[in-house]
Amino acid sequence: MARKLAVVGAGLMGSGIAQVSAQAGWDVVLRDITDQALTRGTDGIKASYDKFVSKGKLTAEEAEAALGRITTTTDLDAAADADIVVEAVFERIDVKQEIFRTLDGLVGDETVLASNTSAIPITKIAAATRRPERVVGTHFFSPVPMMRLCELVRGHKTSDETLAAAREFAEGVGKTCIVVNRDVAGFVTTRLISALVVEAAKLHESGVATAEDIDTACKLGFGHAMGPLATADLTGVDILLHATENIYTESQDEKFAPPESMRRMVDAGDIGRKSGQGFYRY
């Protein structure tokens, strides 16, 4: 019997998680609050499958079958009979807690409730439910079909069984997992990239080196595929600013305090590739 996955949020991350899961044989229900958001999400999934077919990584039949396993809805009740629910909405604790509070009253006792958050402590999200032991972090990376990592995050009360189920799911959709054993804000990956981006932005702000030279140093000196400032532009300067502020608020560690130049860039709308201007012009 095919297992059922519910994905809450049809943005770039949610649709990517739906895409790889359907391809791996899961029946997926993708939920968002508007039909327009759902159409955008499924259009993106179709385009991505088409690209894989044109490159010979999927057959047309496999792509069609995977698409056939995805249904869309604006009704959260559709998650009621899911084996796993992955939340992939905007990085705001109040929004996430509201979703988890509602899901807690909808799904079965054995259902795993997972969050794709990149910086909010899982324990805080789980506290909105009566089953914190069934809540876990499954932090996928963008673009989900291409990026091989999934960061599994153990909340303060996450059970071994829940963590094992999350690992089985993530590995089953083709990801390699790392486990975050202590639920610190930003986990492992967001803390590392935030510290690097903040320091790179400070070096850039104070005129120590150009954005290009800072990124070249990281690529050629450390073997990084992409420099930290180009990464900020790709991810969104606004999203990274939000993440570093979350980590700084939680940890009060000065190395996560974003420089003023990053705040001004976001104020001005220079948020990276999606706006045509960030640390680089596009």
XYZ file of C-alpha atoms in Angstrom:
282
model
C 0.000 0.000 0.000
C 1.365 3.411 -0.957
C 2.139 5.651 1.972
C 0.610 9.100 2.189
C 2.513 12.328 2.700
C 0.918 15.725 3.300
C 3.001 18.817 2.496
C 1.760 22.105 3.946
C 2.979 25.017 1.815
C 3.353 24.853 -1.983
C 6.226 27.319 -2.325
C 9.678 26.449 -3.645
C 10.497 24.156 -0.715
C 7.091 22.514 -0.291
C 6.646 21.802 -3.992
C 10.218 20.427 -4.149
C 9.539 18.057 -1.233
C 6.265 16.973 -2.907
C 8.132 16.404 -6.180
C 10.867 14.108 -4.819
C 8.384 12.226 -2.632
C 5.941 11.525 -5.481
C 8.875 10.409 -7.615
C 9.837 7.983 -4.822
C 6.334 6.464 -4.791
C 4.538 8.421 -2.055
C 0.948 9.564 -2.523
C 1.243 13.292 -1.861
C -1.370 15.862 -0.950
C -0.011 19.400 -1.367
C -1.846 22.073 0.588
C -1.689 25.854 0.394
C -4.147 28.626 1.210
C -4.857 29.763 -2.376
C -5.461 27.973 -5.678
C -2.942 30.354 -7.308
C -0.174 29.185 -4.961
C -1.052 25.554 -5.695
C -1.021 26.181 -9.468
C 2.396 27.872 -9.214
C 3.692 24.923 -7.187
C 2.415 22.222 -9.540
C 3.574 24.169 -12.622
C 7.062 24.221 -11.081
C 6.922 20.482 -10.414
C 5.821 19.748 -14.006
C 8.607 21.940 -15.421
C 11.181 20.203 -13.225
C 9.989 16.714 -14.229
C 10.107 17.799 -17.904
C 13.708 18.892 -17.437
C 14.610 15.514 -15.903
C 12.903 13.733 -18.809
C 14.780 15.843 -21.404
C 18.068 14.972 -19.667
C 17.210 11.269 -19.619
C 17.083 11.077 -15.798
C 13.381 10.112 -15.826
C 11.204 8.476 -18.464
C 8.072 10.313 -19.616
C 6.016 7.483 -18.080
C 7.761 7.816 -14.696
C 7.210 11.591 -14.704
C 3.545 11.163 -15.585
C 3.065 8.531 -12.878
C 4.757 10.754 -10.278
C 2.564 13.724 -11.245
C -0.470 11.471 -10.931
C 0.448 10.780 -7.297
C 0.166 14.495 -6.370
C -3.173 16.031 -5.442
C -3.688 19.628 -4.309
C -6.046 21.229 -1.821
C -6.683 24.387 0.192
C -8.139 22.280 3.015
C -5.800 21.283 5.857
C -8.250 18.475 6.762
C -6.813 16.568 3.771
C -3.772 15.809 5.971
C -5.927 13.809 8.417
C -4.942 10.342 7.129
C -1.282 11.103 6.272
C 1.547 8.961 7.634
C 3.869 11.972 7.626
C 3.104 15.688 7.412
C 5.875 18.090 6.375
C 5.244 21.783 7.050
C 7.075 24.129 4.672
C 5.535 27.564 5.237
C 7.064 30.994 5.946
C 9.674 31.158 8.749
C 7.453 32.620 11.440
C 6.976 30.828 14.721
C 3.356 31.974 15.189
C 2.356 30.714 11.715
C 4.052 27.362 12.254
C 2.622 26.871 15.751
C -0.905 27.571 14.477
C -0.495 24.905 11.758
C 0.917 22.345 14.198
C -1.840 23.079 16.722
C -4.451 22.385 14.021
C -2.653 19.276 12.720
C -2.429 17.910 16.258
C -6.223 17.737 16.378
C -6.512 16.251 12.890
C -3.986 13.449 12.402
C -3.639 10.006 13.946
C -1.518 9.306 17.034
C 1.200 7.609 14.977
C 1.572 10.382 12.389
C 4.977 12.065 12.242
C 4.737 15.866 12.206
C 7.811 17.387 10.571
C 8.918 20.970 9.964
C 11.181 22.132 7.154
C 12.300 25.147 9.211
C 15.922 26.209 8.797
C 16.318 28.252 11.989
C 13.371 27.988 14.414
C 13.870 25.544 17.315
C 11.770 22.392 16.818
C 10.981 22.331 20.550
C 9.116 25.657 20.208
C 7.066 24.341 17.278
C 6.370 21.021 19.067
C 5.161 22.880 22.175
C 2.000 23.839 20.245
C 0.998 20.139 20.182
C 0.091 17.485 22.741
C 2.572 15.077 21.093
C 6.014 16.765 21.131
C 7.614 13.307 20.915
C 6.128 12.916 17.384
C 7.521 16.252 16.113
C 10.852 16.432 14.258
C 12.789 18.760 11.977
C 13.349 17.703 8.353
C 15.341 20.599 6.896
C 15.635 20.098 3.138
C 17.770 22.322 0.891
C 16.856 24.342 -2.171
C 16.382 23.311 -4.914
C 15.106 20.130 -3.250
C 15.347 17.866 -6.358
C 19.060 18.729 -6.758
C 20.361 19.133 -3.192
C 21.271 15.867 -1.524
C 21.229 16.907 2.141
C 18.459 16.662 4.727
C 19.181 17.917 8.239
C 17.157 15.938 10.801
C 16.551 17.869 14.003
C 15.686 16.310 17.316
C 13.484 18.540 19.475
C 13.806 18.370 23.255
C 11.182 15.591 23.390
C 11.469 13.965 19.920
C 11.437 10.167 20.305
C 13.999 7.800 18.748
C 11.129 6.195 16.831
C 10.086 9.547 15.295
C 13.655 10.367 14.324
C 14.018 6.913 12.723
C 10.774 7.399 10.738
C 11.968 10.812 9.526
C 15.295 9.308 8.458
C 13.605 6.465 6.600
C 11.410 8.995 4.769
C 14.276 11.363 3.850
C 16.634 8.579 2.764
C 13.766 6.993 0.815
C 13.393 10.163 -1.284
C 17.115 10.113 -2.052
C 18.653 12.327 0.635
C 21.705 11.882 2.835
C 20.898 12.814 6.434
C 22.803 14.476 9.233
C 21.328 14.500 12.748
C 21.188 17.557 14.993
C 21.075 16.071 18.483
C 20.605 19.323 20.391
C 17.906 21.716 19.259
C 19.894 24.944 18.970
C 18.566 27.819 16.828
C 19.876 27.490 13.275
C 20.874 23.842 13.815
C 24.192 22.996 12.086
C 23.886 24.277 8.524
C 22.131 27.601 9.058
C 24.537 28.461 11.891
C 27.542 27.740 9.670
C 26.297 29.668 6.624
C 24.990 32.544 8.791
C 28.330 32.987 10.555
C 30.126 32.928 7.191
C 27.685 35.330 5.474
C 27.736 37.780 8.401
C 31.542 37.880 8.424
C 31.712 38.146 4.619
C 29.153 40.997 4.661
C 31.184 42.798 7.356
C 34.387 42.466 5.297
C 32.510 43.775 2.265
C 30.837 46.619 4.222
C 34.149 47.856 5.621
C 35.843 47.828 2.200
C 38.338 45.091 3.045
C 37.615 43.296 -0.252
C 35.066 43.204 -3.073
C 32.177 40.707 -3.066
C 33.821 38.897 -6.009
C 37.160 38.536 -4.193
C 35.559 37.370 -0.930
C 33.614 34.702 -2.839
C 36.673 33.685 -4.880
C 38.621 33.237 -1.628
C 35.996 30.804 -0.319
C 35.697 28.912 -3.609
C 39.396 28.506 -4.345
C 40.755 28.612 -0.779
C 38.195 26.327 0.854
C 36.755 24.382 -2.091
C 33.253 25.822 -1.659
C 31.027 25.403 -4.736
C 29.704 28.943 -4.249
C 30.932 31.903 -2.193
C 28.930 33.172 0.828
C 27.751 36.431 -0.783
C 26.592 34.710 -3.988
C 24.858 32.173 -1.714
C 23.112 35.018 0.134
C 21.892 36.412 -3.196
C 20.636 32.990 -4.304
C 18.870 32.219 -1.008
C 17.618 35.780 -0.580
C 19.390 38.396 1.548
C 16.053 38.923 3.363
C 15.768 35.232 4.230
C 19.333 35.033 5.525
C 18.896 38.266 7.486
C 15.780 36.771 9.104
C 17.643 33.539 9.918
C 20.661 35.309 11.444
C 18.360 37.533 13.523
C 16.542 34.430 14.816
C 19.829 32.794 15.807
C 21.149 36.010 17.394
C 17.908 36.482 19.396
C 18.132 32.906 20.706
C 21.884 32.704 21.334
C 22.909 36.347 21.998
C 26.141 35.361 20.242
C 27.633 38.485 18.611
C 28.949 36.594 15.595
C 25.341 36.208 14.402
C 24.508 39.933 14.690
C 23.933 40.971 11.048
C 25.753 44.113 9.878
C 23.766 47.284 9.148
C 24.556 47.047 5.439
C 22.521 43.819 5.209
C 19.544 45.504 6.900
C 19.785 48.504 4.537
C 19.939 46.190 1.500
C 16.713 44.515 2.633
C 15.102 47.907 3.416
C 15.944 48.998 -0.143
C 14.616 45.781 -1.687
C 18.073 44.625 -2.836
C 17.462 41.052 -1.753
C 19.444 39.124 -4.350
C 18.657 37.286 -7.555
C 14.887 37.506 -7.163
C 15.036 41.343 -7.170
C 17.876 41.669 -9.707
C 20.252 43.229 -7.176
C 21.958 41.990 -4.000
C 25.670 41.823 -3.360
C 25.795 41.412 -7.172
C 23.681 42.825 -10.001
C 21.668 40.272 -12.046
